[in-house]
Every structure is written in C-alpha cells, then in structure tokens.
mmCIF file of C-alpha atoms in Angstrom:
data_model
loop_
_atom_site.group_PDB
_atom_site.id
_atom_site.type_symbol
_atom_site.label_atom_id
_atom_site.label_comp_id
_atom_site.label_asym_id
_atom_site.label_seq_id
_atom_site.Cartn_x
_atom_site.Cartn_y
_atom_site.Cartn_z
ATOM 1 C CA ALA A 575 -30.006 8.561 19.850
ATOM 2 C CA GLN A 576 -26.894 7.064 18.351
ATOM 3 C CA SER A 577 -26.954 3.437 17.270
ATOM 4 C CA VAL A 578 -24.850 0.990 15.281
ATOM 5 C CA THR A 579 -26.147 -1.877 13.173
ATOM 6 C CA GLN A 580 -23.887 -4.572 11.839
ATOM 7 C CA LEU A 581 -25.653 -6.598 9.196
ATOM 8 C CA GLY A 582 -24.979 -10.293 9.604
ATOM 9 C CA SER A 583 -23.844 -11.882 12.828
ATOM 10 C CA HIS A 584 -21.781 -14.316 10.731
ATOM 11 C CA VAL A 585 -20.110 -13.746 7.371
ATOM 12 C CA SER A 586 -18.397 -16.594 5.556
ATOM 13 C CA VAL A 587 -15.995 -16.071 2.659
ATOM 14 C CA SER A 588 -13.488 -18.240 0.849
ATOM 15 C CA GLU A 589 -9.790 -17.627 1.272
ATOM 16 C CA GLY A 590 -8.721 -15.107 -1.356
ATOM 17 C CA ALA A 591 -12.214 -13.676 -1.788
ATOM 18 C CA LEU A 592 -13.376 -10.156 -1.030
ATOM 19 C CA VAL A 593 -14.348 -9.423 2.562
ATOM 20 C CA LEU A 594 -17.240 -7.015 3.128
ATOM 21 C CA LEU A 595 -18.543 -6.362 6.619
ATOM 22 C CA ARG A 596 -21.411 -3.910 6.861
ATOM 23 C CA CYS A 597 -21.917 -1.186 9.432
ATOM 24 C CA ASN A 598 -24.657 1.425 9.493
ATOM 25 C CA TYR A 599 -24.894 4.067 12.163
ATOM 26 C CA SER A 600 -27.161 6.812 13.296
ATOM 27 C CA SER A 601 -25.739 9.909 14.884
ATOM 28 C CA SER A 602 -27.056 13.382 15.579
ATOM 29 C CA VAL A 603 -23.582 14.883 15.375
ATOM 30 C CA PRO A 604 -20.637 14.311 13.012
ATOM 31 C CA PRO A 605 -19.455 10.928 14.129
ATOM 32 C CA TYR A 606 -16.150 9.372 14.894
ATOM 33 C CA LEU A 607 -16.314 5.786 13.649
ATOM 34 C CA PHE A 608 -14.165 2.802 14.487
ATOM 35 C CA TRP A 609 -13.638 -0.805 13.475
ATOM 36 C CA TYR A 610 -12.115 -3.174 15.974
ATOM 37 C CA VAL A 611 -11.076 -6.811 15.623
ATOM 38 C CA GLN A 612 -11.137 -9.446 18.339
ATOM 39 C CA TYR A 613 -9.192 -12.648 17.799
ATOM 40 C CA PRO A 614 -10.219 -15.673 19.874
ATOM 41 C CA ASN A 615 -9.477 -15.275 23.571
ATOM 42 C CA GLN A 616 -7.965 -11.833 23.108
ATOM 43 C CA GLY A 617 -8.891 -8.225 23.694
ATOM 44 C CA LEU A 618 -10.120 -5.848 21.018
ATOM 45 C CA GLN A 619 -7.630 -4.211 18.693
ATOM 46 C CA LEU A 620 -8.233 -1.095 16.601
ATOM 47 C CA LEU A 621 -8.313 -1.786 12.854
ATOM 48 C CA LEU A 622 -9.061 1.737 11.663
ATOM 49 C CA LYS A 623 -10.910 4.924 12.516
ATOM 50 C CA TYR A 624 -12.716 7.787 10.793
ATOM 51 C CA THR A 625 -12.455 11.213 12.397
ATOM 52 C CA SER A 626 -13.811 13.542 9.689
ATOM 53 C CA ALA A 627 -10.701 13.634 7.531
ATOM 54 C CA ALA A 628 -10.472 11.435 4.402
ATOM 55 C CA THR A 629 -13.606 9.406 3.775
ATOM 56 C CA LEU A 630 -11.604 6.352 2.686
ATOM 57 C CA VAL A 631 -9.685 5.100 5.671
ATOM 58 C CA LYS A 632 -6.907 2.543 5.493
ATOM 59 C CA GLY A 633 -6.184 0.340 8.454
ATOM 60 C CA ILE A 634 -3.957 -2.489 9.504
ATOM 61 C CA ASN A 635 -3.754 -5.918 7.869
ATOM 62 C CA GLY A 636 -4.979 -4.637 4.482
ATOM 63 C CA PHE A 637 -8.421 -3.523 5.688
ATOM 64 C CA GLU A 638 -10.071 -0.288 4.680
ATOM 65 C CA ALA A 639 -13.430 1.375 5.215
ATOM 66 C CA GLU A 640 -15.331 4.119 3.459
ATOM 67 C CA PHE A 641 -17.420 6.696 5.272
ATOM 68 C CA LYS A 642 -20.576 7.478 3.308
ATOM 69 C CA LYS A 643 -22.574 10.180 4.983
ATOM 70 C CA SER A 644 -25.529 9.917 2.600
ATOM 71 C CA GLU A 645 -25.888 6.223 3.394
ATOM 72 C CA THR A 646 -24.827 6.550 7.054
ATOM 73 C CA SER A 647 -22.518 3.628 6.422
ATOM 74 C CA PHE A 648 -18.967 2.675 7.286
ATOM 75 C CA HIS A 649 -18.448 -0.725 5.673
ATOM 76 C CA LEU A 650 -15.200 -2.623 6.143
ATOM 77 C CA THR A 651 -13.509 -4.304 3.188
ATOM 78 C CA LYS A 652 -10.438 -6.312 2.338
ATOM 79 C CA PRO A 653 -9.668 -7.384 -1.240
ATOM 80 C CA SER A 654 -8.401 -10.869 -0.428
ATOM 81 C CA ALA A 655 -9.227 -12.822 2.719
ATOM 82 C CA HIS A 656 -6.584 -14.776 4.619
ATOM 83 C CA MET A 657 -7.190 -17.558 7.091
ATOM 84 C CA SER A 658 -5.672 -15.317 9.746
ATOM 85 C CA ASP A 659 -8.543 -12.821 9.280
ATOM 86 C CA ALA A 660 -10.963 -15.169 11.028
ATOM 87 C CA ALA A 661 -12.138 -13.192 14.038
ATOM 88 C CA GLU A 662 -14.986 -11.112 15.475
ATOM 89 C CA TYR A 663 -15.278 -7.594 14.077
ATOM 90 C CA PHE A 664 -16.956 -4.691 15.848
ATOM 91 C CA CYS A 665 -18.059 -1.335 14.517
ATOM 92 C CA ALA A 666 -18.443 1.547 16.982
ATOM 93 C CA VAL A 667 -19.502 5.208 16.910
ATOM 94 C CA THR A 668 -18.858 7.932 19.425
ATOM 95 C CA HIS A 669 -21.933 8.606 21.516
ATOM 96 C CA SER A 670 -20.911 11.330 23.835
ATOM 97 C CA ASN A 671 -17.609 12.096 25.361
ATOM 98 C CA TYR A 672 -16.304 9.024 27.118
ATOM 99 C CA GLN A 673 -18.652 6.535 25.503
ATOM 100 C CA LEU A 674 -18.770 4.496 22.329
ATOM 101 C CA ILE A 675 -21.875 2.822 20.958
ATOM 102 C CA TRP A 676 -20.959 -0.671 19.805
ATOM 103 C CA GLY A 677 -22.420 -2.897 17.152
ATOM 104 C CA ALA A 678 -23.279 -6.470 18.045
ATOM 105 C CA GLY A 679 -20.266 -7.800 16.169
ATOM 106 C CA THR A 680 -19.801 -9.905 13.036
ATOM 107 C CA LYS A 681 -17.970 -13.178 13.108
ATOM 108 C CA LEU A 682 -15.852 -13.574 9.986
ATOM 109 C CA ILE A 683 -15.357 -17.172 8.901
ATOM 110 C CA ILE A 684 -12.768 -17.996 6.265
ATOM 111 C CA LYS A 685 -13.271 -21.150 4.227
ATOM 112 C CA PRO A 686 -10.139 -22.829 2.873
ATOM 113 C CA ASP B 1441 5.590 -3.631 27.207
ATOM 114 C CA THR B 1442 1.901 -4.353 27.655
ATOM 115 C CA ALA B 1443 -0.087 -1.170 27.131
ATOM 116 C CA VAL B 1444 -3.182 -2.220 29.095
ATOM 117 C CA SER B 1445 -2.814 -5.132 31.478
ATOM 118 C CA GLN B 1446 -5.374 -6.945 33.597
ATOM 119 C CA THR B 1447 -5.018 -9.453 36.385
ATOM 120 C CA PRO B 1448 -6.034 -12.142 36.740
ATOM 121 C CA LYS B 1449 -6.663 -13.533 33.265
ATOM 122 C CA TYR B 1450 -8.951 -16.241 34.609
ATOM 123 C CA LEU B 1451 -11.053 -16.170 37.745
ATOM 124 C CA VAL B 1452 -13.151 -19.117 38.902
ATOM 125 C CA THR B 1453 -15.114 -18.653 42.097
ATOM 126 C CA GLN B 1454 -18.213 -19.693 43.999
ATOM 127 C CA MET B 1455 -21.487 -17.798 44.174
ATOM 128 C CA GLY B 1456 -21.566 -15.314 47.009
ATOM 129 C CA ASN B 1457 -17.839 -14.641 47.033
ATOM 130 C CA ASP B 1458 -16.204 -11.234 46.612
ATOM 131 C CA LYS B 1459 -13.491 -10.754 43.987
ATOM 132 C CA SER B 1460 -11.414 -8.008 42.412
ATOM 133 C CA ILE B 1461 -9.942 -7.467 38.976
ATOM 134 C CA LYS B 1462 -7.052 -5.074 38.504
ATOM 135 C CA CYS B 1463 -6.239 -2.960 35.484
ATOM 136 C CA GLU B 1464 -3.215 -0.838 34.690
ATOM 137 C CA GLN B 1465 -2.324 1.195 31.617
ATOM 138 C CA ASN B 1466 1.099 2.606 30.785
ATOM 139 C CA LEU B 1467 -0.033 4.770 27.862
ATOM 140 C CA GLY B 1468 -0.422 7.962 29.870
ATOM 141 C CA HIS B 1469 -4.133 8.088 29.040
ATOM 142 C CA ASP B 1470 -6.557 10.067 31.165
ATOM 143 C CA THR B 1471 -9.655 7.906 30.642
ATOM 144 C CA MET B 1472 -10.294 4.293 31.582
ATOM 145 C CA TYR B 1473 -13.240 1.979 31.122
ATOM 146 C CA TRP B 1474 -14.698 -1.343 32.223
ATOM 147 C CA TYR B 1475 -16.707 -3.441 29.799
ATOM 148 C CA LYS B 1476 -18.577 -6.709 30.180
ATOM 149 C CA GLN B 1477 -18.691 -9.091 27.216
ATOM 150 C CA ASP B 1478 -21.293 -11.826 27.401
ATOM 151 C CA SER B 1479 -21.253 -15.227 25.762
ATOM 152 C CA LYS B 1480 -22.728 -13.778 22.559
ATOM 153 C CA LYS B 1481 -19.822 -11.322 22.342
ATOM 154 C CA PHE B 1482 -22.023 -8.314 23.084
ATOM 155 C CA LEU B 1483 -20.005 -5.488 24.637
ATOM 156 C CA LYS B 1484 -21.588 -3.466 27.417
ATOM 157 C CA ILE B 1485 -19.968 -0.408 28.954
ATOM 158 C CA MET B 1486 -20.055 -0.541 32.718
ATOM 159 C CA PHE B 1487 -17.999 2.398 33.927
ATOM 160 C CA SER B 1488 -15.855 5.195 32.590
ATOM 161 C CA TYR B 1489 -13.378 7.262 34.573
ATOM 162 C CA ASN B 1490 -11.656 10.452 33.477
ATOM 163 C CA ASN B 1491 -8.782 11.735 35.592
ATOM 164 C CA LYS B 1492 -9.893 9.447 38.411
ATOM 165 C CA GLU B 1493 -13.450 10.791 38.363
ATOM 166 C CA LEU B 1494 -16.439 8.617 37.534
ATOM 167 C CA ILE B 1495 -17.999 9.834 34.277
ATOM 168 C CA ILE B 1496 -20.231 6.971 33.203
ATOM 169 C CA ASN B 1497 -22.008 4.531 35.457
ATOM 170 C CA GLU B 1498 -24.373 2.449 33.389
ATOM 171 C CA THR B 1499 -27.127 0.396 34.929
ATOM 172 C CA VAL B 1500 -24.813 -1.908 36.766
ATOM 173 C CA PRO B 1501 -25.771 -3.553 40.069
ATOM 174 C CA ASN B 1502 -24.215 -1.762 43.006
ATOM 175 C CA ARG B 1503 -22.415 -5.005 43.841
ATOM 176 C CA PHE B 1504 -19.911 -3.744 41.264
ATOM 177 C CA SER B 1505 -17.677 -0.997 42.570
ATOM 178 C CA PRO B 1506 -14.869 0.528 40.530
ATOM 179 C CA LYS B 1507 -11.966 2.280 42.145
ATOM 180 C CA SER B 1508 -9.363 4.477 40.495
ATOM 181 C CA PRO B 1509 -6.417 5.141 42.821
ATOM 182 C CA ASP B 1510 -4.638 7.091 40.068
ATOM 183 C CA LYS B 1511 -4.990 7.784 36.355
ATOM 184 C CA ALA B 1512 -3.084 4.639 35.415
ATOM 185 C CA HIS B 1513 -5.201 2.199 37.413
ATOM 186 C CA LEU B 1514 -8.852 1.227 37.452
ATOM 187 C CA ASN B 1515 -9.843 -1.735 39.566
ATOM 188 C CA LEU B 1516 -13.185 -3.510 39.714
ATOM 189 C CA HIS B 1517 -14.499 -5.087 42.879
ATOM 190 C CA ILE B 1518 -17.491 -7.363 42.782
ATOM 191 C CA ASN B 1519 -19.413 -8.347 45.908
ATOM 192 C CA SER B 1520 -21.711 -11.326 46.359
ATOM 193 C CA LEU B 1521 -20.996 -12.855 42.986
ATOM 194 C CA GLU B 1522 -23.923 -14.345 41.055
ATOM 195 C CA LEU B 1523 -24.091 -16.866 38.241
ATOM 196 C CA GLY B 1524 -25.069 -14.100 35.813
ATOM 197 C CA ASP B 1525 -21.809 -12.292 36.478
ATOM 198 C CA SER B 1526 -19.970 -14.941 34.490
ATOM 199 C CA ALA B 1527 -18.505 -13.145 31.482
ATOM 200 C CA VAL B 1528 -15.300 -11.673 30.125
ATOM 201 C CA TYR B 1529 -14.465 -8.299 31.623
ATOM 202 C CA PHE B 1530 -12.339 -5.900 29.621
ATOM 203 C CA CYS B 1531 -10.502 -2.851 30.777
ATOM 204 C CA ALA B 1532 -9.698 -0.137 28.225
ATOM 205 C CA SER B 1533 -8.119 3.292 28.138
ATOM 206 C CA SER B 1534 -8.113 6.311 25.860
ATOM 207 C CA GLN B 1535 -6.795 9.836 25.726
ATOM 208 C CA GLY B 1536 -9.883 11.938 26.071
ATOM 209 C CA GLY B 1537 -13.316 10.576 25.494
ATOM 210 C CA LYS B 1538 -13.561 10.546 21.718
ATOM 211 C CA ASN B 1539 -10.361 8.844 20.688
ATOM 212 C CA GLU B 1540 -9.703 5.179 20.107
ATOM 213 C CA GLN B 1541 -9.749 2.901 23.089
ATOM 214 C CA PHE B 1542 -6.975 0.454 23.855
ATOM 215 C CA PHE B 1543 -8.127 -2.794 25.390
ATOM 216 C CA GLY B 1544 -6.612 -5.170 27.876
ATOM 217 C CA PRO B 1545 -6.560 -8.931 27.268
ATOM 218 C CA GLY B 1546 -9.665 -9.538 29.352
ATOM 219 C CA THR B 1547 -10.495 -11.430 32.523
ATOM 220 C CA ARG B 1548 -12.705 -14.472 32.127
ATOM 221 C CA LEU B 1549 -14.847 -14.726 35.249
ATOM 222 C CA THR B 1550 -16.681 -17.971 35.920
ATOM 223 C CA VAL B 1551 -19.076 -18.134 38.841
ATOM 224 C CA LEU B 1552 -20.029 -21.641 39.954
#
C-alpha cells in the first residue's frame, strides 16, 4: 500500500539558511509526487510535482525537489529561507486514480 | 477569477443542525474532491467525483452527502451536525485523477 512519511512535524531554520523538508514514500507503481504549501488560513497551493520526467524538479518561490528512486525520497529544498516561507508543507503521492496519499505535513518556522 | 471557490468561508452552527457547503470550479476540470482538515492539519479525503459520478467514498458517516449537479459544482450537505464535525473543509479539483489538485480557500465549520 502506498504511504507518505514526512520527517519532522516542525522544522525551524534561520532566515537565509537552507530549507530541507523530508518526504519518503512507498509505492507499488511509478509514482507521481507532489509538494503543496498551505499558508495560514488559506487553501493548499501546488509548489511542484514529479511525473517521471526530470528527477530534479523546480517549483515556485525558489523551491526544488529531487526524486530519488533508490531512496524512495522526494525531499524539498530551498537555498535561502525567507520569512514569507513560513507555512505548512505537504508531500503527496498518487495512490490510485482519483486519490492522493498525503503526508502529515511539516510546519516550517523561520527565525529572524 | 477564483479557480476553485467555496461558500461560506466560515460556518458556525449548533449541534443537530443541517448545513451545506458549496463548491464551484471554473477550470474545466472533470474531477472534484472534498477533504476534511482537522486541528492538527491532517488532510483526509472524503469524496471524489469524476464527471459527476462518485468515485471515492471514504469511511465518512452517512450524515455527509455530496451532490454534483454538474462537472463544475460539488456541494456537501451535512445532517445532524456533531461536535466532531468541527474542522476546515476543502474542495479541490483536477483534470483526471492523477494530476495536481487545485484547492479552494476552505470552509471553517464550528459546531457548538
């Protein structure tokens, strides 16, 4: 069965520091993988997606993620954190048609 | 031009009441979803509709009844509201079942 694990319910980084949010998945078929961001009191917004093309995927707001099949990982990174990056981040993998399996989310905290 | 819209944004009601949440998407997508997000930000799929047909019906109490009058609308009716129904409900849409989902702004339901 497919599953998604996001390591760390909270991640705290200093402004300007590297952001690394971890996502590991299990899937019996080649997966489609997604990262979404949720700002306070808003809906979820797609950051980036992997759909079996390039393994390094660039998204909005300077984020990128690398698909590593051998590690079953799809970690999200950003070289330099901004205060505006403070939000909840969700990793998701396609389960079957019409359903995504969601991680529990990671709250990113940016320290000034 | 809101892609996925929900009304109302906030809903405060008494236990035992019946309420509805409306969702509309103007993206021309063929698939729509309802999610429940609890206070710990965990996302749970409730229903998925494709071309107005119910595809996914997770273990949701039958007090919850979705209705899709056309491909652009998916409404959620809740009977006999309970305290545990308090949450944020998100509507989403996608083209097909494997592509990225676009989320509405959410409806915060509070049952007193």
